[in-house]
Short mmCIF file of C-alpha atoms in Angstrom, two decimals:
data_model
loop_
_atom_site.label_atom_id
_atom_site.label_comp_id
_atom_site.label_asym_id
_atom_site.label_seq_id
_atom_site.Cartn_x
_atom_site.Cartn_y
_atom_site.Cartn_z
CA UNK Y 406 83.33 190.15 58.97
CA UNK Y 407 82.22 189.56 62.45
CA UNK Y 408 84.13 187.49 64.51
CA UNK Y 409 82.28 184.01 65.99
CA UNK Y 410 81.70 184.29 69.68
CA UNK Y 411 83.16 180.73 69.90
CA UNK Y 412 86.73 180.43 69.56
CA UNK Y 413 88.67 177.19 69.67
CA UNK Y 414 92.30 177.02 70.07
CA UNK Y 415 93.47 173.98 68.12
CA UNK Y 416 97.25 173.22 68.56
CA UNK Y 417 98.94 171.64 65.22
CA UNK Y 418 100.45 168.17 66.17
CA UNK Y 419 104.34 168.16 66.94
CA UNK Y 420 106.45 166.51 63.93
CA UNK Y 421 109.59 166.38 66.18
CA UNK Y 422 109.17 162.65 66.94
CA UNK Y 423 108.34 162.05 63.43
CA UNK Y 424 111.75 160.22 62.91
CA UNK Y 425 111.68 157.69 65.77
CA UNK Y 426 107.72 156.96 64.88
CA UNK Y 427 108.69 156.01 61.43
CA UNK Y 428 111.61 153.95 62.65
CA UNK Y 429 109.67 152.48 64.95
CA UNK Y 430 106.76 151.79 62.47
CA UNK Y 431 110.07 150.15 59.90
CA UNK Y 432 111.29 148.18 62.58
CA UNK Y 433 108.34 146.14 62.88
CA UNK Y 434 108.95 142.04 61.04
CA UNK Y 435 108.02 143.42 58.28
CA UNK Y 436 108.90 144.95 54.63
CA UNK Y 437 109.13 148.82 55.04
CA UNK Y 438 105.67 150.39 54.02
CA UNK Y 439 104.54 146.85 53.55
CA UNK Y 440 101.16 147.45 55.56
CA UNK Y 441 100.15 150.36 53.76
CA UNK Y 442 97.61 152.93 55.01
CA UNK Y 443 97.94 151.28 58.27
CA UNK Y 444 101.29 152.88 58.68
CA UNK Y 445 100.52 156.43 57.68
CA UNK Y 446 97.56 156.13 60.57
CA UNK Y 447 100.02 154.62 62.67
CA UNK Y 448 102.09 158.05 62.51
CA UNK Y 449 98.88 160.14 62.49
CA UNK Y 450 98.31 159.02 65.61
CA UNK Y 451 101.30 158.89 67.13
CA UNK Y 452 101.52 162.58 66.57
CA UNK Y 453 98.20 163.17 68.08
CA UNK Y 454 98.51 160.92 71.32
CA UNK Y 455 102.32 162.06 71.79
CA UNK Y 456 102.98 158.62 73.75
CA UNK Y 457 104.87 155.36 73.31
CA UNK Y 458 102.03 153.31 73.30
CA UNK Y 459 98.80 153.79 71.86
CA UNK Y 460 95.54 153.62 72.73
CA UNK Y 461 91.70 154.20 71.77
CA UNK Y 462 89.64 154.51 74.76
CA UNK Y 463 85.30 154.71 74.94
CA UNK Y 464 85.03 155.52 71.12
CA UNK Y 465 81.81 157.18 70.10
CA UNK Y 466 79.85 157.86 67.10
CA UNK Y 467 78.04 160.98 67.31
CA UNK Y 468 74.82 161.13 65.01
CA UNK Y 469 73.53 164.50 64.63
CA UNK Y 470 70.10 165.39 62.93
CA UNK Y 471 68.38 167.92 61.49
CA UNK Y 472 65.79 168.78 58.52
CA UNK Y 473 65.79 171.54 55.76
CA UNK Y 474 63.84 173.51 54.15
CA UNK Y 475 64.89 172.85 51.13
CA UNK Y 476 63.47 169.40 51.26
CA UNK Y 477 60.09 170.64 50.56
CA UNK Y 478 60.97 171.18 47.14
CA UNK Y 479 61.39 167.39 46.08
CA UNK Y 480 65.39 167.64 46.05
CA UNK Y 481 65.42 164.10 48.07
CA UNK Y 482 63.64 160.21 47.42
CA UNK Y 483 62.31 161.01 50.76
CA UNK Y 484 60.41 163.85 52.23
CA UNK Y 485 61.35 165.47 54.92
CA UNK Y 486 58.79 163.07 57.82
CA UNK Y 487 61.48 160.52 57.06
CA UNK Y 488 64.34 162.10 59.33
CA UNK Y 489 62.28 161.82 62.48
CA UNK Y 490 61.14 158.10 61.84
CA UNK Y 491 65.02 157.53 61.32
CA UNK Y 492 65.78 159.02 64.54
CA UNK Y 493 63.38 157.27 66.01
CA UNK Y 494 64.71 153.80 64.33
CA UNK Y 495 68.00 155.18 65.73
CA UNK Y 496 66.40 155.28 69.16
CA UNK Y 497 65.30 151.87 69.21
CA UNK Y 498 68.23 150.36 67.18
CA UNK Y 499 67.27 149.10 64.27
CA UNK Y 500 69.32 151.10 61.87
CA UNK Y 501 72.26 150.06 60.21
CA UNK Y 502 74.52 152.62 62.24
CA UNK Y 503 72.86 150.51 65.13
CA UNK Y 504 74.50 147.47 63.73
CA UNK Y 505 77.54 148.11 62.79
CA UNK Y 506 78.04 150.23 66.38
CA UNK Y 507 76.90 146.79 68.61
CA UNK Y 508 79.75 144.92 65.96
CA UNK Y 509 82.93 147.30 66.39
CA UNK Y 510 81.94 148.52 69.51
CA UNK Y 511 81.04 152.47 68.75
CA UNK Y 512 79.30 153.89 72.07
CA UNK Y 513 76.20 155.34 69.96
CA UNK Y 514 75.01 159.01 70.62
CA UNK Y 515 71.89 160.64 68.82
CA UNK Y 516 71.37 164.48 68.69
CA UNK Y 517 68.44 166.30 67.75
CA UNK Y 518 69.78 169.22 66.23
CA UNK Y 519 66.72 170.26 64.56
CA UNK Y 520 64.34 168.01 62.91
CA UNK Y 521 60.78 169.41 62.07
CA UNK Y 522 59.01 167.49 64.81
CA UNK Y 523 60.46 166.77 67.95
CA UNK Y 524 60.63 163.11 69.39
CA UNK Y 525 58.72 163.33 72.84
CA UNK Y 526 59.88 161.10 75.73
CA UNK Y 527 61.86 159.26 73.56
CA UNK Y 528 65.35 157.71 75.83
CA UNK Y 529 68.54 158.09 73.66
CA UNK Y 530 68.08 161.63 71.52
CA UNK Y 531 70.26 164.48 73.09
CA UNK Y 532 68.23 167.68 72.59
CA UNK Y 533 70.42 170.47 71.32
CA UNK Y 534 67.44 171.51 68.98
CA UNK Y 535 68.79 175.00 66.89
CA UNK Y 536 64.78 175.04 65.69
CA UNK Y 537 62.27 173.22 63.81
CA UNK Y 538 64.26 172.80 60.12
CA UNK Y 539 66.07 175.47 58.22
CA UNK Y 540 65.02 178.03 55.99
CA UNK Y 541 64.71 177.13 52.47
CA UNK Y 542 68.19 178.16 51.29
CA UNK Y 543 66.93 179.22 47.87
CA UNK Y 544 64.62 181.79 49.54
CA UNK Y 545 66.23 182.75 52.44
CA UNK Y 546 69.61 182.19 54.98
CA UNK Y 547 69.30 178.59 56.48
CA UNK Y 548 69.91 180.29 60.05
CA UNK Y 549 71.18 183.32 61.87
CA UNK Y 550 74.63 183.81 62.65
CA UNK Y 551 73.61 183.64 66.18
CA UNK Y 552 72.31 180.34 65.39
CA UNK Y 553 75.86 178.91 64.04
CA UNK Y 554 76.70 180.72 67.38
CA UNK Y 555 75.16 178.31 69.67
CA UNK Y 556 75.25 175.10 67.70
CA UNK Y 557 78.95 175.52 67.89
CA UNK Y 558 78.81 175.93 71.86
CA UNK Y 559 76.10 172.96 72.33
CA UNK Y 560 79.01 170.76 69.93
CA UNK Y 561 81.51 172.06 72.68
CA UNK Y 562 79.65 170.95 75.16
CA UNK Y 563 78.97 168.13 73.78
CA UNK Y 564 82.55 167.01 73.11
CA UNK Y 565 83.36 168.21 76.61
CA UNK Y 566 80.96 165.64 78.27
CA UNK Y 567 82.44 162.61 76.20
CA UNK Y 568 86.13 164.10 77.04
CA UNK Y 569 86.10 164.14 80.87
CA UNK Y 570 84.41 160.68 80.74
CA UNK Y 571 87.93 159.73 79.14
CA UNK Y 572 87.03 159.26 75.23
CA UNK Y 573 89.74 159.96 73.01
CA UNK Y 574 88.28 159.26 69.88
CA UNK Y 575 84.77 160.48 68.42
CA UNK Y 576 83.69 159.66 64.79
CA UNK Y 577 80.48 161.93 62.97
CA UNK Y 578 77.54 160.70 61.42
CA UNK Y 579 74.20 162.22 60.67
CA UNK Y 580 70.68 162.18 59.72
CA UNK Y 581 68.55 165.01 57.33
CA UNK Y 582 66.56 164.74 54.31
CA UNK Y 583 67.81 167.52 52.01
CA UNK Y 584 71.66 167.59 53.46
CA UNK Y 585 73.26 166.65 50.43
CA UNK Y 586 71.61 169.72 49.10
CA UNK Y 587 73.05 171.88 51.71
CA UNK Y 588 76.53 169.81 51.47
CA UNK Y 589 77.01 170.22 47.97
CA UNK Y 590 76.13 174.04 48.07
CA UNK Y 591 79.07 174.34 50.74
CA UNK Y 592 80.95 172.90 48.88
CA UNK Y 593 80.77 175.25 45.80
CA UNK Y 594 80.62 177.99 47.96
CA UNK Y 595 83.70 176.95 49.95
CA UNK Y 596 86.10 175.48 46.94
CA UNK Y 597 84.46 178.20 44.81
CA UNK Y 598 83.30 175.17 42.02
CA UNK Y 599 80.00 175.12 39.31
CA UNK Y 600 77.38 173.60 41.58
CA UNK Y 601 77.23 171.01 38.69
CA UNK Y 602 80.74 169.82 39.77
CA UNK Y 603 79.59 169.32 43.14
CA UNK Y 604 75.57 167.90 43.32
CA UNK Y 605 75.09 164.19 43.14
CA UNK Y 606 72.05 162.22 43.56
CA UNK Y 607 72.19 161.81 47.19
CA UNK Y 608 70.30 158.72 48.06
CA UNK Y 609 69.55 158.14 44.46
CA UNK Y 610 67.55 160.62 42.94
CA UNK Y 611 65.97 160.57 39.03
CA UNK Y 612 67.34 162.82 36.39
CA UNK Y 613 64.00 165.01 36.84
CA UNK Y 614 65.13 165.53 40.26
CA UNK Y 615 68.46 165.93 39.81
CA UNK Y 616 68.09 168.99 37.20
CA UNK Y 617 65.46 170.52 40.28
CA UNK Y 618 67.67 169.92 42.94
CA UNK Y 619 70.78 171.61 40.61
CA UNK Y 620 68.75 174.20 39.43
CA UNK Y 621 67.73 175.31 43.82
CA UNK Y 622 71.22 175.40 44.82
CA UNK Y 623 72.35 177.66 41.78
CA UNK Y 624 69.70 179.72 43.16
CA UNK Y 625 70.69 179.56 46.60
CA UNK Y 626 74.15 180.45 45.52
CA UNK Y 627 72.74 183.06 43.66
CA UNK Y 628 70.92 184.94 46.48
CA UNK Y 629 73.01 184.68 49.03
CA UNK Y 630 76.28 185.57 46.90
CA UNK Y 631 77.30 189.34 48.76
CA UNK Y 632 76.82 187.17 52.06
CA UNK Y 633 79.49 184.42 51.84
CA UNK Y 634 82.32 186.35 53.20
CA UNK Y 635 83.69 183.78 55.78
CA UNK Y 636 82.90 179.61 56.81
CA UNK Y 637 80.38 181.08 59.59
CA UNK Y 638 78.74 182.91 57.29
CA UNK Y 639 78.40 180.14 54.84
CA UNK Y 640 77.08 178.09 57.24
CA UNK Y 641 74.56 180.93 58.49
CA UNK Y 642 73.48 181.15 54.72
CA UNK Y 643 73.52 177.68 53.22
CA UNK Y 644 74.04 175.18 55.96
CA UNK Y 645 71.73 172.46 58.40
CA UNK Y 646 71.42 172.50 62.05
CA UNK Y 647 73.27 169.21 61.97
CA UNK Y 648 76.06 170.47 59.51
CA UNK Y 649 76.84 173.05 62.30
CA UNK Y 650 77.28 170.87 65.29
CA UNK Y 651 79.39 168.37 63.48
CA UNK Y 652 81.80 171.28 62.20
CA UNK Y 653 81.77 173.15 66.10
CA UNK Y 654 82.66 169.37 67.26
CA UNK Y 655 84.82 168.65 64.73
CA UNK Y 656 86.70 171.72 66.02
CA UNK Y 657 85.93 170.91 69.61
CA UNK Y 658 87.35 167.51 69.05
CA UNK Y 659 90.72 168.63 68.13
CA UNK Y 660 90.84 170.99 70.78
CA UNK Y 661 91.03 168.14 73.03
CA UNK Y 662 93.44 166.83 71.02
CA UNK Y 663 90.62 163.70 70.12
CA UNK Y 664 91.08 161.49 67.10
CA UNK Y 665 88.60 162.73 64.75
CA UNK Y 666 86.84 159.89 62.33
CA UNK Y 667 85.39 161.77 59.36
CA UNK Y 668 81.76 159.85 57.54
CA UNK Y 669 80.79 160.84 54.16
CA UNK Y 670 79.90 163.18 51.87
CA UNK Y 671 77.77 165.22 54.59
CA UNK Y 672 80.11 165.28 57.09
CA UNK Y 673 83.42 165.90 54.84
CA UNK Y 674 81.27 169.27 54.16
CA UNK Y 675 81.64 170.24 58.11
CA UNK Y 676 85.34 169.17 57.64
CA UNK Y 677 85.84 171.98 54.77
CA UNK Y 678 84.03 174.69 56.75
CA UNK Y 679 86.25 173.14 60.34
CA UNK Y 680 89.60 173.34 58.63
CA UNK Y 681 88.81 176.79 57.01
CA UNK Y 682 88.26 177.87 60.25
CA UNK Y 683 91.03 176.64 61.98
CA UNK Y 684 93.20 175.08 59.79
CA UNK Y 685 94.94 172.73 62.73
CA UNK Y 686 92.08 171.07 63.09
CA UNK Y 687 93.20 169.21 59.53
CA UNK Y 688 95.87 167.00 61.33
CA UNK Y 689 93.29 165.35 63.64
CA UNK Y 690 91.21 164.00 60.97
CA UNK Y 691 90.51 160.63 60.01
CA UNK Y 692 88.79 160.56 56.80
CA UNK Y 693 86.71 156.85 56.98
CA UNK Y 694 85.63 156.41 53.66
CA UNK Y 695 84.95 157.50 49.60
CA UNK Y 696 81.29 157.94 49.38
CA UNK Y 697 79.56 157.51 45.94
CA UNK Y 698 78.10 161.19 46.16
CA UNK Y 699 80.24 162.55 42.99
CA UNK Y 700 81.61 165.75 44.99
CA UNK Y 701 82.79 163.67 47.77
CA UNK Y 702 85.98 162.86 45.70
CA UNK Y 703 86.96 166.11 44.66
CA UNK Y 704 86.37 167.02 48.42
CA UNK Y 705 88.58 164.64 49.79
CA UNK Y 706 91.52 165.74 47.05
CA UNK Y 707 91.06 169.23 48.27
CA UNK Y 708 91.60 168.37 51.90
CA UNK Y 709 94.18 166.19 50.91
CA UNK Y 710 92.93 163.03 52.35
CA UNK Y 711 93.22 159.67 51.68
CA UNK Y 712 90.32 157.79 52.82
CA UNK Y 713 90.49 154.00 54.47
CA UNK Y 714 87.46 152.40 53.06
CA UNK Y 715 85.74 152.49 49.33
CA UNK Y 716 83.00 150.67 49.50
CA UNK Y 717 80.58 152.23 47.42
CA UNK Y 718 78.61 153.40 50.14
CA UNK Y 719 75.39 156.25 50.12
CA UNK Y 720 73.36 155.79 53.19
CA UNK Y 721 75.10 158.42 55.26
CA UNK Y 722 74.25 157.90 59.47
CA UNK Y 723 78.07 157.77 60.13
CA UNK Y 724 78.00 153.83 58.48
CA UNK Y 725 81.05 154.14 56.82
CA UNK Y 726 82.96 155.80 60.17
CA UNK Y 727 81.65 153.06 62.24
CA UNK Y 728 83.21 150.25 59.57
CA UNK Y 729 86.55 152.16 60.19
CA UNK Y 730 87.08 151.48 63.35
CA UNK Y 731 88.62 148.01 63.14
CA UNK Y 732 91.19 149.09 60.93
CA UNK Y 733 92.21 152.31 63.43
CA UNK Y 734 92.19 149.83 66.12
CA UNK Y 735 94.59 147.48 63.57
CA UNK Y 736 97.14 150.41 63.25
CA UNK Y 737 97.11 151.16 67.04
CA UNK Y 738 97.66 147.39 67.64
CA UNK Y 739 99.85 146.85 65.40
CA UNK Y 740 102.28 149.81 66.30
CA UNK Y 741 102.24 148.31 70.23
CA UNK Y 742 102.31 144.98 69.53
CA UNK Y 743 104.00 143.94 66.74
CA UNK Y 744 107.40 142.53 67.13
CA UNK Y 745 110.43 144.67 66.30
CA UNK Y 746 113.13 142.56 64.43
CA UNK Y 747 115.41 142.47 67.12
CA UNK Y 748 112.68 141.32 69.36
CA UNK Y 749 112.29 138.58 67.02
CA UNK Y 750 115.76 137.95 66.60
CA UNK Y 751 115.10 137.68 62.55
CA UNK Y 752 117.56 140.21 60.43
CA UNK Y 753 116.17 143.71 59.26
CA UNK Y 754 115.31 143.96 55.77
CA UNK Y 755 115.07 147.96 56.34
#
């Protein structure tokens, strides 16, 4: 197996401080474990930041698009024009990501990673275009290795930028007709699964398509079979331009020792092929929500993660990341501010 010509050294977080964190966090006027999930993020990032007090400085939401091939085949309610005039919505915020970014306070960052037509001119896409959509994965790879290649160096570079302008926490969303194909082919491929235990109906396919879109990625799993013999190469064979920059800054990301906010179904995929790659990168990741994409669940178990929000959400753009931020922001605030019981003079119920 060839090795990638992008390497990222990912330290695991230190567990030494583990005990006064927790005592810390049980301190608090409060019932021991009595704010939940807050308190296992709490500790999460405690680890990560390695500091006393914590803090979340210029978060961003990274929104990276792309188109696939596979999309000509009907697999999606959309066809494939759609991701461009999304982008474009993107551009001139009017999408929900839009929204919910002005509310929380995301800085907002759109990357072209390869949609079929470019967006001329237009201020607020980031070109880091891989090409013009992938291959059809049922007929041939998605990309070149040398592709995965340099989408993982433009997601470096990418993640560089925000880190020496001081963010410390980046969340993924994205944007491609056909991903959920691609995802849920990953995903078999990866966590070696019948592609029936792993396609949904994206954003709400028929039954007709449903059977069409299982019966392509069987045969995309099918053909490229001898050729899955590593996460680049899976990638290479079955992925989307956008899939690939969100896994290289995923990976990127926890380099810099970043707090990593993890979307949906789409971008849970990267997550798989990130931690299989460098398994470190696991302990920086901040898994946002439960999608209603069927595999999503069974992805999560797999990576072990517990995700903040269930809302019954399918719309993908990095909506469900974005809603999480108020409740990271409630464990950071909560684990400065909160009163200790002797600061409150009130008698530990620890």
């Amino acid at each position: 197996m060839s090795q990638s010509a992008v390497s990222f050294q990912i330290s695991p977080v230190s567990k030494v401080q583990d005990q006064t964190i927790q005592q810390k966090i049980d301190l608090k006027t409060k019932p021991p474990g009595a704010l939940g999930q807050l308190e296992s993020l709490a500790l999460q990032i405690a680890r990560i930041q390695g500091a006393e007090q914590l803090n979340i400085v210029n978060p961003t939401l990274l929104v990276f698009a792309g188109d696939h091939g596979i999309a000509a085949e009907g697999v999606s309610i959309a066809p494939s024009e759609v991701t461009r005039q999304m982008v474009q919505n993107f551009a001139h915020g009017g999408a929900a990501i839009n929204v919910f970014c002005r509310q929380v306070g995301f800085k907002l960052e759109v990357i072209d990673c390869g949609i079929l037509t470019p967006l001329e001119g237009v201020e607020g896409i980031i070109d880091q275009r891989l090409g013009a959509g992938t291959g059809a994965i049922h007929l041939e790879p998605a990309m070149a290795l040398e592709t995965v290649d340099k989408g993982f160096a433009m997601a470096r570079d990418l993640i560089e930028r925000h880190h020496q302008g001081g963010c410390n926490l980046v969340a993924f969303g994205e944007m491609g007709i056909g991903n959920t194909s691609s995802a849920s082919a990953i995903m078999a491929a990866m966590m070696q699964l019948d592609v029936a235990e792993c396609v949904g109906r994206g954003t709400g396919i028929n039954g007709e398509t449903l059977e069409r879109k299982l019966m392509l990625i069987e045969l995309a799993l099918l053909l490229h079979q001898s050729a899955l013999t590593g996460p680049r190469a899976v990638l290479a064979c079955l992925g989307g331009f956008e899939i690939v920059q969100m896994t290289g800054a995923m990976l990127a990301a926890a380099e810099r020792n970043m707090l990593v906010v993890v979307d949906g179904f789409i971008a849970t995929a990267a997550a798989l092929v990130a931690v299989q790659i460098a398994p470190n990168v696991r302990d920086y990741l901040i898994f946002a929500h439960q999608s209603e994409e069927q595999g999503h669940q069974r992805m999560l178990a797999h990576l072990q993660a517990k995700p903040l929000l269930s809302l019954g959400l399918r719309l993908g753009e990095g909506t469900g990341a974005a809603l999480a931020l108020p409740l990271i922001q409630a464990a950071v605030n909560f684990y400065n501010q909160m009163a200790s019981f002797s600061d409150a003079g009130i008698e530990a119920v620890v």
